[in-house]
Coordinates of C-alpha atoms in Angstrom, one line a residue:
Chain A
M1 CA 15.9 18.1 41.9
S2 CA 15.5 20.2 38.7
L3 CA 15.6 18.3 35.6
L4 CA 19.0 19.9 34.7
M5 CA 20.8 18.8 37.6
K6 CA 19.4 14.8 37.3
V7 CA 20.9 14.8 33.8
G8 CA 24.2 15.9 34.9
V9 CA 23.7 13.7 37.5
V10 CA 22.7 10.8 35.5
V11 CA 25.5 11.7 33.1
G12 CA 28.2 12.1 35.1
I13 CA 27.8 8.9 37.3
L14 CA 27.9 6.7 33.8
M15 CA 30.6 8.2 32.2
L16 CA 32.3 7.0 35.6
A17 CA 30.8 4.0 35.3
I18 CA 32.1 3.7 31.7
A19 CA 35.7 4.7 32.8
Y20 CA 35.7 2.1 35.6
I21 CA 34.0 -0.9 34.0
T22 CA 36.7 -0.4 31.2
L23 CA 39.1 -1.3 34.5
A24 CA 37.1 -3.6 35.8
E25 CA 37.1 -5.7 32.4
R26 CA 40.9 -5.2 31.8
R27 CA 41.4 -6.8 35.7
I28 CA 39.1 -9.4 35.3
L29 CA 40.0 -10.5 32.1
A30 CA 43.8 -10.7 33.4
F31 CA 42.3 -12.4 36.7
M32 CA 40.9 -15.0 33.8
Q33 CA 44.1 -15.3 31.7
F34 CA 46.5 -15.9 34.9
R35 CA 47.8 -12.3 34.0
M36 CA 48.2 -8.9 36.4
G37 CA 46.7 -6.4 33.8
P38 CA 46.7 -2.9 34.6
N39 CA 48.1 -2.3 37.7
R40 CA 51.0 0.4 37.8
V41 CA 48.6 3.8 37.4
G42 CA 47.5 5.0 41.0
W43 CA 46.6 1.8 43.9
G44 CA 46.2 -1.1 42.1
G45 CA 45.8 0.6 38.8
V46 CA 42.8 3.1 40.2
L47 CA 43.7 5.7 37.7
Q48 CA 43.9 3.6 34.5
P49 CA 40.8 5.2 33.3
L50 CA 42.3 8.8 33.7
A51 CA 45.9 7.6 31.9
D52 CA 43.5 6.3 29.2
A53 CA 41.1 9.2 29.3
V54 CA 44.3 11.7 28.7
K55 CA 45.9 9.6 26.4
L56 CA 42.8 9.5 24.2
L57 CA 42.5 13.0 24.1
S58 CA 45.7 13.7 23.3
K59 CA 46.5 11.7 20.5
E60 CA 46.2 13.0 17.0
C61 CA 42.8 12.2 15.3
I62 CA 44.1 10.6 11.9
M63 CA 41.5 11.1 9.0
P64 CA 42.2 8.6 6.3
E65 CA 43.0 10.8 2.8
Q66 CA 39.7 9.0 0.9
A67 CA 37.4 9.4 3.6
D68 CA 33.9 11.0 3.5
K69 CA 35.0 13.9 5.6
W70 CA 31.8 15.3 6.9
M71 CA 30.1 11.7 7.6
Y72 CA 33.5 10.4 8.9
R73 CA 33.1 13.4 11.3
T74 CA 29.8 13.0 12.6
A75 CA 29.6 9.2 13.3
P76 CA 31.0 8.7 16.5
V77 CA 29.2 11.9 17.4
V78 CA 26.2 9.7 16.5
S79 CA 27.1 6.6 18.1
M80 CA 27.7 8.4 21.3
A81 CA 24.4 10.6 21.6
F82 CA 22.1 7.9 20.9
A83 CA 23.9 6.0 23.4
L84 CA 23.2 8.3 26.3
V85 CA 19.9 9.6 25.1
P86 CA 17.8 6.2 26.2
F87 CA 19.3 6.7 29.8
A88 CA 16.7 9.6 30.5
V89 CA 13.5 7.0 30.7
V90 CA 15.2 4.5 33.0
P91 CA 13.7 3.9 36.6
F92 CA 17.6 4.1 38.7
A93 CA 16.1 4.6 41.9
Q94 CA 12.4 4.5 43.2
A95 CA 11.3 8.0 42.1
F96 CA 14.7 8.9 40.6
Y97 CA 14.7 9.4 36.9
I98 CA 15.1 11.5 34.4
T99 CA 11.4 11.2 33.0
D100 CA 8.6 8.5 32.6
I101 CA 7.1 8.8 29.1
N102 CA 4.4 5.9 28.5
I103 CA 6.7 4.8 25.7
G104 CA 9.4 4.1 27.0
L105 CA 10.7 0.3 26.3
L106 CA 9.4 1.5 22.8
F107 CA 11.7 4.8 22.8
I108 CA 15.0 3.0 23.7
M109 CA 14.7 0.6 21.5
A110 CA 14.3 3.3 18.6
M111 CA 17.4 5.2 20.1
G112 CA 19.6 1.7 20.3
S113 CA 18.5 1.3 16.8
V114 CA 19.2 5.0 15.5
G115 CA 22.8 4.6 17.2
F116 CA 23.3 1.7 15.2
L117 CA 23.3 4.0 12.1
G118 CA 26.7 5.7 13.8
T119 CA 28.3 2.4 13.3
I120 CA 27.8 2.4 9.8
M121 CA 28.2 5.5 8.9
G122 CA 31.8 5.2 10.5
G123 CA 32.4 1.8 8.6
W124 CA 31.5 3.1 5.3
S125 CA 32.5 6.6 5.1
S126 CA 36.3 5.2 6.0
R127 CA 36.9 3.8 2.5
S128 CA 38.6 0.5 4.2
K129 CA 37.6 -2.6 3.0
Y130 CA 37.7 -4.1 6.8
S131 CA 35.4 -1.2 8.3
F132 CA 33.4 -1.5 5.0
L133 CA 33.2 -5.6 6.2
G134 CA 33.0 -4.9 9.8
S135 CA 29.4 -2.6 9.0
L136 CA 28.2 -4.7 6.3
R137 CA 28.3 -7.1 9.2
A138 CA 26.7 -4.8 12.0
L139 CA 23.8 -4.0 9.7
A140 CA 22.8 -7.7 9.1
L141 CA 23.3 -8.7 12.6
M142 CA 21.3 -5.8 14.0
I143 CA 18.5 -6.6 11.5
S144 CA 18.6 -10.3 12.5
F145 CA 18.8 -9.9 16.4
E146 CA 16.4 -7.5 17.0
V147 CA 13.5 -9.6 15.7
P148 CA 13.9 -11.9 18.8
M149 CA 15.0 -9.2 21.1
I150 CA 11.3 -7.1 20.5
M151 CA 9.7 -10.7 20.6
A152 CA 11.1 -11.5 23.8
M153 CA 10.5 -8.1 25.2
T154 CA 7.0 -8.4 23.9
G155 CA 6.2 -11.4 26.9
V156 CA 6.9 -9.0 29.4
I157 CA 5.1 -6.0 28.0
I158 CA 2.2 -8.3 28.0
F159 CA 2.3 -9.2 31.4
S160 CA 3.2 -5.1 32.7
R161 CA 0.4 -3.8 30.3
S162 CA 2.4 -0.9 29.8
L163 CA 5.5 0.1 27.8
S164 CA 6.7 2.8 30.8
M165 CA 9.5 1.5 32.5
V166 CA 8.6 2.6 35.8
K167 CA 5.5 0.4 35.5
I168 CA 7.0 -2.2 34.4
V169 CA 9.4 -2.3 37.5
E170 CA 6.1 -1.3 39.5
A171 CA 4.3 -4.3 37.8
Q172 CA 7.2 -6.7 39.2
A173 CA 5.8 -6.3 42.5
Q174 CA 2.4 -7.6 41.9
Y175 CA 4.2 -10.8 39.8
G176 CA 7.2 -11.3 41.3
W177 CA 10.3 -10.8 39.4
F178 CA 9.9 -11.3 35.5
V179 CA 12.7 -13.9 35.1
L180 CA 10.8 -16.5 37.2
L181 CA 7.7 -16.2 34.4
Q182 CA 9.6 -15.1 31.4
P183 CA 12.9 -17.6 31.7
L184 CA 12.9 -18.4 28.1
A185 CA 12.2 -14.7 27.4
F186 CA 15.0 -13.4 29.6
V187 CA 17.7 -15.7 28.4
I188 CA 16.9 -14.8 24.5
Y189 CA 17.2 -11.1 25.4
L190 CA 20.8 -12.1 27.0
L191 CA 22.1 -13.8 23.9
C192 CA 20.4 -10.9 21.7
G193 CA 22.0 -8.0 24.0
V194 CA 25.5 -9.7 23.9
A195 CA 25.2 -9.8 20.0
E196 CA 23.6 -6.3 19.7
T197 CA 26.4 -4.8 21.6
Q198 CA 29.3 -6.6 19.8
R199 CA 30.6 -8.7 22.6
I200 CA 33.1 -11.3 22.1
P201 CA 31.2 -14.5 21.4
F202 CA 29.1 -12.9 18.9
D203 CA 31.7 -9.9 18.4
M204 CA 31.5 -10.3 14.6
L205 CA 31.9 -6.9 13.7
E206 CA 34.8 -6.6 15.9
D207 CA 36.4 -10.1 14.5
E208 CA 40.1 -8.9 14.6
G209 CA 41.2 -12.2 13.4
S210 CA 40.1 -11.2 10.1
L211 CA 38.6 -7.5 10.3
V212 CA 41.7 -5.7 12.2
C213 CA 39.2 -4.0 14.5
G214 CA 36.0 -3.5 12.2
F215 CA 34.1 -0.3 11.9
H216 CA 36.5 1.4 13.5
T217 CA 39.6 0.4 12.1
E218 CA 40.9 4.0 10.7
Y219 CA 39.2 5.9 13.9
S220 CA 41.9 7.4 16.1
G221 CA 42.1 9.5 19.3
I222 CA 39.3 10.9 20.8
R223 CA 36.6 9.6 18.0
F224 CA 38.2 6.3 18.7
G225 CA 37.1 6.9 22.3
L226 CA 33.3 8.0 21.5
F227 CA 32.9 5.0 19.8
F228 CA 34.5 3.1 22.7
M229 CA 32.5 4.4 24.9
A230 CA 29.4 4.2 23.2
E231 CA 30.3 0.6 22.8
Y232 CA 30.0 0.7 26.8
A233 CA 27.2 2.8 27.4
N234 CA 25.2 0.5 25.2
M235 CA 26.2 -2.9 27.0
F236 CA 25.2 -1.1 30.2
M237 CA 21.7 -0.1 28.3
V238 CA 21.3 -3.6 27.7
A239 CA 22.3 -4.8 31.2
I240 CA 19.9 -2.0 32.5
V241 CA 16.9 -2.8 30.3
A242 CA 17.8 -6.4 31.2
T243 CA 17.6 -5.4 35.2
V244 CA 13.9 -2.9 34.7
L245 CA 12.5 -5.9 32.6
F246 CA 13.1 -9.0 33.8
L247 CA 15.3 -8.5 37.3
G248 CA 13.0 -6.3 39.2
G249 CA 14.8 -3.0 38.3
W250 CA 15.4 -1.1 41.9
Q251 CA 13.3 -3.3 43.7
R252 CA 14.9 -5.8 46.7
P253 CA 14.6 -9.1 46.3
F254 CA 11.4 -11.0 47.8
V255 CA 9.3 -7.9 47.5
S256 CA 6.3 -10.3 48.5
W257 CA 7.2 -11.8 51.5
P258 CA 7.0 -9.6 54.8
F259 CA 9.6 -11.7 56.2
F260 CA 12.7 -10.0 54.6
N261 CA 11.0 -6.4 55.3
F262 CA 14.0 -5.8 56.9
L263 CA 16.0 -5.4 53.5
S264 CA 14.1 -2.3 52.5
V265 CA 16.7 -0.4 55.1
I266 CA 19.3 -0.6 52.2
P267 CA 18.0 2.3 49.4
S268 CA 16.7 0.9 46.3
I269 CA 19.7 2.6 44.4
F270 CA 21.7 -0.3 45.7
W271 CA 19.5 -3.2 44.3
F272 CA 19.2 -1.4 40.8
S273 CA 23.6 -1.3 40.4
I274 CA 24.0 -4.6 42.0
K275 CA 22.0 -5.9 39.4
V276 CA 23.5 -4.2 36.6
L277 CA 27.1 -5.1 37.9
A278 CA 26.1 -8.7 38.3
L279 CA 25.0 -8.3 34.2
M280 CA 28.2 -6.5 33.1
F281 CA 30.2 -9.3 34.8
L282 CA 28.5 -12.0 33.1
Y283 CA 29.1 -9.9 30.1
I284 CA 32.9 -9.9 30.6
W285 CA 32.4 -13.2 31.9
L286 CA 31.4 -14.6 28.6
R287 CA 34.0 -12.8 27.1
G288 CA 37.1 -13.9 29.3
T289 CA 35.3 -17.9 28.4
L290 CA 33.6 -18.3 24.8
P291 CA 35.5 -18.6 22.1
R292 CA 34.2 -16.5 19.0
V293 CA 31.6 -18.1 17.0
R294 CA 31.5 -18.1 13.3
Y295 CA 29.1 -15.7 11.0
D296 CA 26.8 -18.0 9.4
Q297 CA 26.2 -19.6 13.0
L298 CA 25.6 -16.9 14.7
I299 CA 22.9 -15.8 11.9
Y300 CA 21.6 -19.5 12.1
L301 CA 21.5 -19.1 16.3
C302 CA 19.2 -16.0 15.8
W303 CA 16.5 -17.0 12.8
K304 CA 16.6 -21.1 13.3
I305 CA 16.7 -21.1 17.5
L306 CA 16.1 -17.7 18.7
L307 CA 13.3 -16.6 16.9
P308 CA 10.8 -19.9 17.2
L309 CA 11.2 -20.2 21.0
S310 CA 10.9 -16.3 21.2
L311 CA 7.6 -16.7 19.2
I312 CA 6.9 -19.9 21.8
N313 CA 7.3 -17.7 24.4
L314 CA 4.9 -15.2 23.5
M315 CA 2.1 -18.0 22.2
L316 CA 2.5 -19.5 25.8
T317 CA 2.4 -16.0 27.1
A318 CA -0.7 -14.8 25.1
L319 CA -2.8 -18.1 26.4
Y320 CA -1.5 -17.7 30.0
M321 CA -3.0 -14.4 30.1
L322 CA -6.2 -15.7 28.2
W323 CA -7.0 -19.1 30.2
G324 CA -5.8 -17.6 33.7
M325 CA -3.4 -21.3 33.9
N326 CA -1.5 -22.0 36.9
A327 CA 1.9 -20.1 37.0
W328 CA 3.9 -23.5 37.4
T329 CA 2.4 -25.1 34.5
F330 CA 2.7 -22.5 32.7
L331 CA 6.8 -22.1 33.7
A332 CA 7.3 -25.8 32.6
L333 CA 5.5 -25.3 29.7
S334 CA 7.2 -22.8 28.6
I335 CA 10.7 -24.5 29.7
G336 CA 9.1 -27.7 28.4
S337 CA 8.5 -26.4 24.5
G338 CA 11.9 -24.3 24.4
L339 CA 14.0 -27.9 25.0
A340 CA 11.0 -29.6 23.2
W341 CA 12.5 -27.1 20.0
L342 CA 16.3 -27.6 20.7
W343 CA 15.3 -31.0 20.5
V344 CA 13.8 -30.9 17.1
Y345 CA 16.0 -28.4 16.0
D346 CA 19.1 -30.7 16.7
K347 CA 17.6 -33.7 14.8
T348 CA 16.8 -32.0 11.8
Q349 CA 20.7 -30.6 12.1
T350 CA 22.1 -34.5 12.5
L351 CA 19.6 -35.6 9.4
A352 CA 20.5 -33.2 7.1
R353 CA 24.5 -33.5 8.2
S354 CA 23.9 -37.3 7.5
P355 CA 24.4 -38.8 4.2
S356 CA 21.6 -40.3 2.7
Chain B
M1 CA 8.4 27.1 17.2
A2 CA 9.5 23.5 17.1
F3 CA 7.0 22.9 14.0
L4 CA 9.0 25.4 12.3
I5 CA 12.5 23.7 13.2
L6 CA 11.5 20.1 12.6
A7 CA 9.8 21.1 9.2
A8 CA 12.6 23.4 8.4
I9 CA 15.1 20.3 8.9
A10 CA 12.4 18.2 7.2
V11 CA 12.4 19.9 3.9
A12 CA 15.8 20.9 3.5
S13 CA 16.8 17.0 4.1
A14 CA 14.1 16.0 1.9
V15 CA 15.8 18.6 -0.8
M16 CA 19.1 17.0 0.1
V17 CA 17.8 13.6 -1.1
V18 CA 16.7 13.7 -4.1
S19 CA 19.7 16.5 -5.2
V20 CA 22.6 15.5 -3.5
K21 CA 25.0 13.2 -5.8
N22 CA 26.4 10.0 -3.8
V23 CA 23.3 7.9 -3.0
V24 CA 24.6 6.9 0.3
H25 CA 24.7 10.9 1.5
S26 CA 20.9 10.9 0.1
A27 CA 20.1 7.6 1.9
F28 CA 21.6 9.4 5.4
S29 CA 19.4 12.8 4.4
L30 CA 16.8 10.6 3.9
V31 CA 17.6 9.1 8.0
V32 CA 17.3 13.0 9.3
T33 CA 13.9 13.6 7.4
L34 CA 12.3 10.8 8.6
F35 CA 13.7 11.1 12.2
S36 CA 12.1 14.8 12.2
V37 CA 8.9 13.3 10.6
G38 CA 8.7 11.3 13.8
C39 CA 9.6 14.1 16.0
L40 CA 6.4 16.2 14.5
F41 CA 4.4 13.1 15.6
I42 CA 5.6 13.3 18.9
L43 CA 4.0 17.3 18.4
L44 CA 0.9 15.7 17.7
R45 CA 0.7 13.5 20.5
A46 CA 1.2 10.0 18.6
E47 CA 3.9 8.9 20.6
F48 CA 3.3 5.3 19.8
L49 CA 3.6 6.6 15.9
A50 CA 6.5 8.6 16.7
A51 CA 8.5 6.0 18.4
T52 CA 6.8 3.4 15.4
Q53 CA 8.2 5.6 12.8
I54 CA 11.5 6.0 14.1
L55 CA 11.8 2.3 14.6
I56 CA 10.9 1.2 11.5
Y57 CA 11.6 3.8 9.2
V58 CA 14.6 4.7 10.7
G59 CA 15.9 1.3 12.1
S60 CA 14.8 -1.4 9.1
I61 CA 13.3 0.2 6.3
M62 CA 16.6 2.5 6.0
I63 CA 19.1 0.3 7.1
L64 CA 17.6 -2.3 4.5
I65 CA 18.4 0.6 2.1
I66 CA 21.9 1.0 2.7
F67 CA 22.5 -2.7 3.1
A68 CA 21.3 -2.5 -0.6
L69 CA 23.5 0.3 -1.7
M70 CA 26.3 -1.6 0.0
L71 CA 25.5 -4.8 -2.1
I72 CA 25.7 -2.6 -5.1
D73 CA 28.7 -0.8 -6.7
I74 CA 27.8 2.8 -5.2
K75 CA 30.9 4.1 -7.1
E76 CA 29.6 3.5 -10.4
A77 CA 26.3 4.5 -9.7
N78 CA 27.9 7.4 -8.8
R79 CA 29.5 8.6 -12.0
Q80 CA 26.9 8.3 -14.0
R81 CA 24.3 11.1 -14.8
R82 CA 22.0 12.1 -11.8
F83 CA 19.0 13.2 -13.6
H84 CA 17.0 12.5 -16.5
H85 CA 17.3 14.7 -19.4
Q86 CA 13.9 16.0 -18.7
S87 CA 14.6 17.0 -15.1
K88 CA 14.5 21.2 -15.6
F89 CA 11.1 20.7 -16.6
V90 CA 9.6 18.8 -13.7
I91 CA 12.0 20.8 -11.9
G92 CA 10.2 23.7 -12.7
I93 CA 6.7 22.5 -12.1
G94 CA 7.8 21.5 -8.5
I95 CA 9.1 24.8 -7.8
I96 CA 5.6 26.2 -9.2
L97 CA 3.6 23.9 -7.2
V98 CA 5.7 24.9 -4.4
I99 CA 5.2 28.8 -4.6
E100 CA 1.6 27.8 -4.7
I101 CA 1.4 26.2 -1.4
I102 CA 3.5 29.4 0.0
L103 CA 1.0 31.7 -1.3
F104 CA -2.4 29.9 -1.3
I105 CA -2.6 27.4 1.6
I106 CA -0.4 28.7 4.1
P107 CA -2.4 31.9 4.2
R108 CA -6.1 30.4 5.2
S109 CA -4.8 29.2 8.1
E110 CA -7.5 29.1 10.2
F111 CA -6.5 29.2 13.3
I112 CA -8.1 25.5 14.7
E113 CA -7.5 25.4 18.2
S114 CA -6.1 21.3 18.9
P115 CA -9.1 20.0 20.2
E116 CA -8.9 18.3 23.8
K117 CA -11.4 15.6 22.9
L118 CA -8.5 13.0 21.9
I119 CA -6.4 13.7 24.2
A120 CA -9.3 13.4 27.4
R121 CA -10.0 10.2 25.7
T122 CA -6.2 9.2 25.7
A123 CA -6.2 10.0 29.3
E124 CA -9.4 7.7 29.8
A125 CA -8.2 5.1 28.1
G126 CA -4.8 5.3 30.2
G127 CA -2.5 6.5 27.2
N128 CA -1.7 6.3 23.4
I129 CA -1.1 3.0 22.8
Q130 CA -3.7 1.4 25.1
I131 CA -6.1 3.6 22.9
I132 CA -4.3 2.3 19.2
G133 CA -4.1 -0.9 20.7
Q134 CA -8.2 -1.1 21.3
S135 CA -9.4 0.3 17.9
L136 CA -6.3 -1.8 16.2
F137 CA -8.1 -5.3 17.5
T138 CA -11.5 -4.5 17.8
D139 CA -12.7 -2.4 14.7
F140 CA -9.7 -2.7 12.6
I141 CA -8.6 -6.3 13.6
F142 CA -9.7 -7.0 9.5
A143 CA -7.2 -4.9 8.2
F144 CA -4.3 -6.3 10.6
E145 CA -4.5 -9.2 9.5
F146 CA -4.5 -8.5 6.2
A147 CA -1.8 -6.3 6.8
S148 CA 0.2 -9.2 8.7
I149 CA -0.5 -11.1 5.4
I150 CA 1.0 -8.8 3.0
I151 CA 4.1 -8.8 4.9
L152 CA 4.1 -12.5 5.4
V153 CA 3.6 -12.5 1.3
A154 CA 6.4 -10.2 1.4
I155 CA 8.9 -11.8 3.4
V156 CA 8.2 -15.7 1.0
A157 CA 8.9 -13.2 -1.8
A158 CA 11.8 -11.2 -0.6
I159 CA 13.7 -14.8 0.2
F160 CA 12.7 -16.1 -3.3
L161 CA 14.3 -13.9 -4.9
G162 CA 17.4 -14.0 -2.7
K163 CA 17.8 -18.0 -2.6
Q164 CA 18.1 -18.3 -6.5
P165 CA 20.4 -16.0 -8.0
T166 CA 22.3 -18.4 -9.7
S167 CA 19.7 -19.5 -12.1
I168 CA 18.2 -16.0 -12.6
I169 CA 21.6 -14.9 -13.7
K170 CA 22.8 -18.2 -16.0
K171 CA 19.7 -16.9 -17.9
S172 CA 20.3 -13.7 -18.0
S173 CA 24.0 -13.9 -18.9
V174 CA 22.5 -15.9 -22.4
I175 CA 19.9 -12.7 -23.3
K176 CA 22.8 -10.3 -22.6
D177 CA 24.7 -12.1 -25.3
S178 CA 21.9 -12.2 -27.9
S179 CA 20.8 -8.4 -27.3
Chain C
M1 CA -0.7 25.2 18.6
V2 CA -0.1 25.5 15.1
P3 CA -2.7 25.5 12.7
L4 CA -4.1 22.3 10.7
S5 CA -2.9 24.3 6.9
W6 CA 0.8 24.1 8.1
Y7 CA 0.6 20.7 8.6
L8 CA -0.7 20.5 5.6
S9 CA 1.5 22.9 3.6
L10 CA 4.5 20.5 5.1
S11 CA 3.2 17.3 3.5
A12 CA 2.3 19.0 0.4
V13 CA 6.0 20.3 0.3
L14 CA 7.4 17.2 1.2
F15 CA 5.1 15.2 -1.2
I16 CA 6.2 17.4 -4.3
I17 CA 9.7 16.6 -3.2
G18 CA 8.9 13.2 -3.1
I19 CA 7.3 13.1 -6.6
V20 CA 9.8 15.3 -8.4
G21 CA 12.6 12.8 -7.0
V22 CA 10.8 9.9 -8.8
L23 CA 11.0 11.7 -11.9
V24 CA 13.8 13.1 -12.2
R25 CA 16.5 10.6 -10.4
R26 CA 17.8 7.9 -12.6
N27 CA 19.3 6.0 -9.6
V28 CA 16.7 3.1 -8.8
I29 CA 17.1 3.3 -5.2
V30 CA 16.7 6.8 -4.8
V31 CA 14.0 6.6 -6.9
F32 CA 13.0 4.3 -3.7
M33 CA 13.8 6.4 -1.1
S34 CA 11.4 9.7 -2.9
V35 CA 8.5 6.7 -2.7
E36 CA 8.9 6.5 1.1
L37 CA 9.2 10.4 1.5
I38 CA 5.9 10.5 -0.2
M39 CA 4.8 7.9 2.0
N40 CA 5.8 10.1 4.9
S41 CA 4.2 13.2 3.9
V42 CA 0.7 11.4 3.7
N43 CA 1.5 9.9 7.5
I44 CA 1.9 13.3 8.1
N45 CA -1.7 14.2 6.9
L46 CA -3.1 11.4 8.8
I47 CA -1.7 12.3 11.9
A48 CA -1.9 16.0 11.5
F49 CA -5.8 14.7 10.8
S50 CA -6.3 12.2 13.5
H51 CA -4.8 15.0 16.0
Y52 CA -7.3 17.9 15.0
L53 CA -10.3 15.5 14.4
S54 CA -9.8 14.2 17.3
S55 CA -10.3 10.6 15.7
I56 CA -7.7 7.4 16.5
T57 CA -8.4 6.2 13.0
G58 CA -5.9 8.5 11.3
Q59 CA -2.9 7.3 13.9
I60 CA -4.6 3.0 13.3
F61 CA -4.1 4.3 9.1
T62 CA -0.3 5.4 9.7
I63 CA 0.4 1.9 11.0
F64 CA -0.9 0.4 8.3
V65 CA 0.8 2.8 5.8
I66 CA 4.2 1.9 7.5
T67 CA 3.8 -2.1 7.5
V68 CA 3.4 -1.7 4.1
A69 CA 6.3 0.8 3.7
A70 CA 8.0 -2.1 5.6
A71 CA 6.7 -4.7 2.9
E72 CA 7.2 -2.6 -0.2
A73 CA 11.6 -2.4 1.4
A74 CA 11.5 -5.8 1.3
L75 CA 10.4 -6.9 -1.3
G76 CA 11.4 -3.6 -3.4
L77 CA 15.1 -3.8 -2.5
A78 CA 15.3 -7.5 -3.2
L79 CA 14.5 -6.8 -6.7
I80 CA 16.4 -4.3 -7.1
V81 CA 19.3 -6.9 -5.6
V82 CA 18.3 -9.1 -8.5
V83 CA 18.1 -6.7 -10.7
Y84 CA 21.4 -5.0 -10.8
Q85 CA 22.8 -8.9 -10.3
N86 CA 21.4 -9.4 -13.6
K87 CA 22.0 -5.8 -14.9
G88 CA 24.7 -4.8 -13.5
S89 CA 23.1 -1.6 -13.3
I90 CA 20.6 0.3 -11.1
N91 CA 19.8 2.9 -14.3
V92 CA 15.9 3.6 -14.3
D93 CA 16.5 4.3 -18.4
E94 CA 18.4 0.9 -18.5
M95 CA 15.3 -1.4 -17.1
N96 CA 13.7 -1.2 -20.7
V97 CA 13.6 -4.8 -21.6
M98 CA 9.8 -6.5 -21.0
R99 CA 11.3 -10.2 -20.3
W100 CA 13.9 -11.6 -19.1

């Protein structure tokens, strides 16, 4: 398959997935909140994304008079472009990826951080105080949450001895899924992912109650649509990276057990997509159930809980590689030390709160 | 060809950085410069450094700079005069130096072929990252530890500066009155 | 292949632009960004030499340069913000008191 064709297939499927995950999100949220959700266009609302696309494309793009014209125009494009670029290194199925570079994971992180500049550009150039505050929060959030995120990934990298996404997946045939060896890192990564993609419990920069809509308050029409799509593409990216790093990528469950060999009849793309969709469902579920946390609580969560936990995980992983301890001991140690840190943190909090 | 395009982008946006009036614009053109320099590293087969450059320069240093810009009253800063009064002199010298480079360095380009030794060694070690890691943790371990201490000191100092703004401001307001 | 001297010229040009920026601009953050530009030109040099001399040392050194740049950014920007809070301006010309 030629490179161009692969790119076309990936982008096409991605766009469809983005369109339909929005529908799925609305329907699932409606189900959770005892509503109907969009069910008018097409059978059970199947054509709703199409209708939304037509609406976004045909709406007028209004630009604030005071806006910084060039940056206002480029911001959504930057956001969208750098949300799409990382998909080039994702192994979607066995031997189906656009390219496999030796710095794959680092590349994804780098492109993610560049894409974030689009958010900031949009927020700054709108010259609106809500957009500005939204992008200011986004900045602080991103600087904070990238640290434990990368630290959590490092544990996996130590096991797989490579940054290439394909090699990481292949390493999990040997060790088993890394979620079993790195449960702490998995939880940290998921939490950081929610924060990085600005989903509801942590969606500080789109806080409707205080910021109207955050950085894209002033955007309308297809420019808003680009931001929206970039956000969902980022969500997919976080889910995909979690799948590749921790859930075995395209590999079927129980790879090392010959008893389950009949499972390999099912193509590997199926396993990959089912894992990604399960994680996406988790995100939607979080949005449907959890209230928004306060901003300072979020930053404390990052620096006082997630960062120490990820450092503990990194140290234990290094010791595991050094001494070659039993996997069960390692697992017990990492979960135990994680809980111990939470206990210590809780103690210090109560001490700080108690009147002295 | 790729080199020429990237170099042109890098130089053009670098000129933008120092010449544009709006500070935020110059910050974003610095992002463009850093990004294209990162792409140049890929041409030089330093993939790890390219990713690090983009991740650290664009992803954290530039974000920090923009953060600082947002904490500062940019409108006021933009309204002021952009250049020093000796600026014409400096720009003149700069242009002379650039012309010198164009006249004297570029024509002398001995066409050094890219040596295959490093590439071969890299392939043998299993890639750019492996070879960097190996020499970073063996030959350069002291420098590595030292760099981490520098970072630690910088973090502690930055937190110290950020932590107690009130006391410093109080002191300074007294001085402002006297001056 | 691109000859080595092209990379060296590019880095020299970026260096000169950086120096001019440091000398000419009055806004301290632009001066700071020009310093980053200078560091980047050094990085280009180091990596070009590392490539053409078949030695990994240049790349290692670049890692340290980037590290120091990150430390410098954290510290320098904290200083700039404190100065701004105290003086209400980030103009280099006005940072002329020796003692607060």
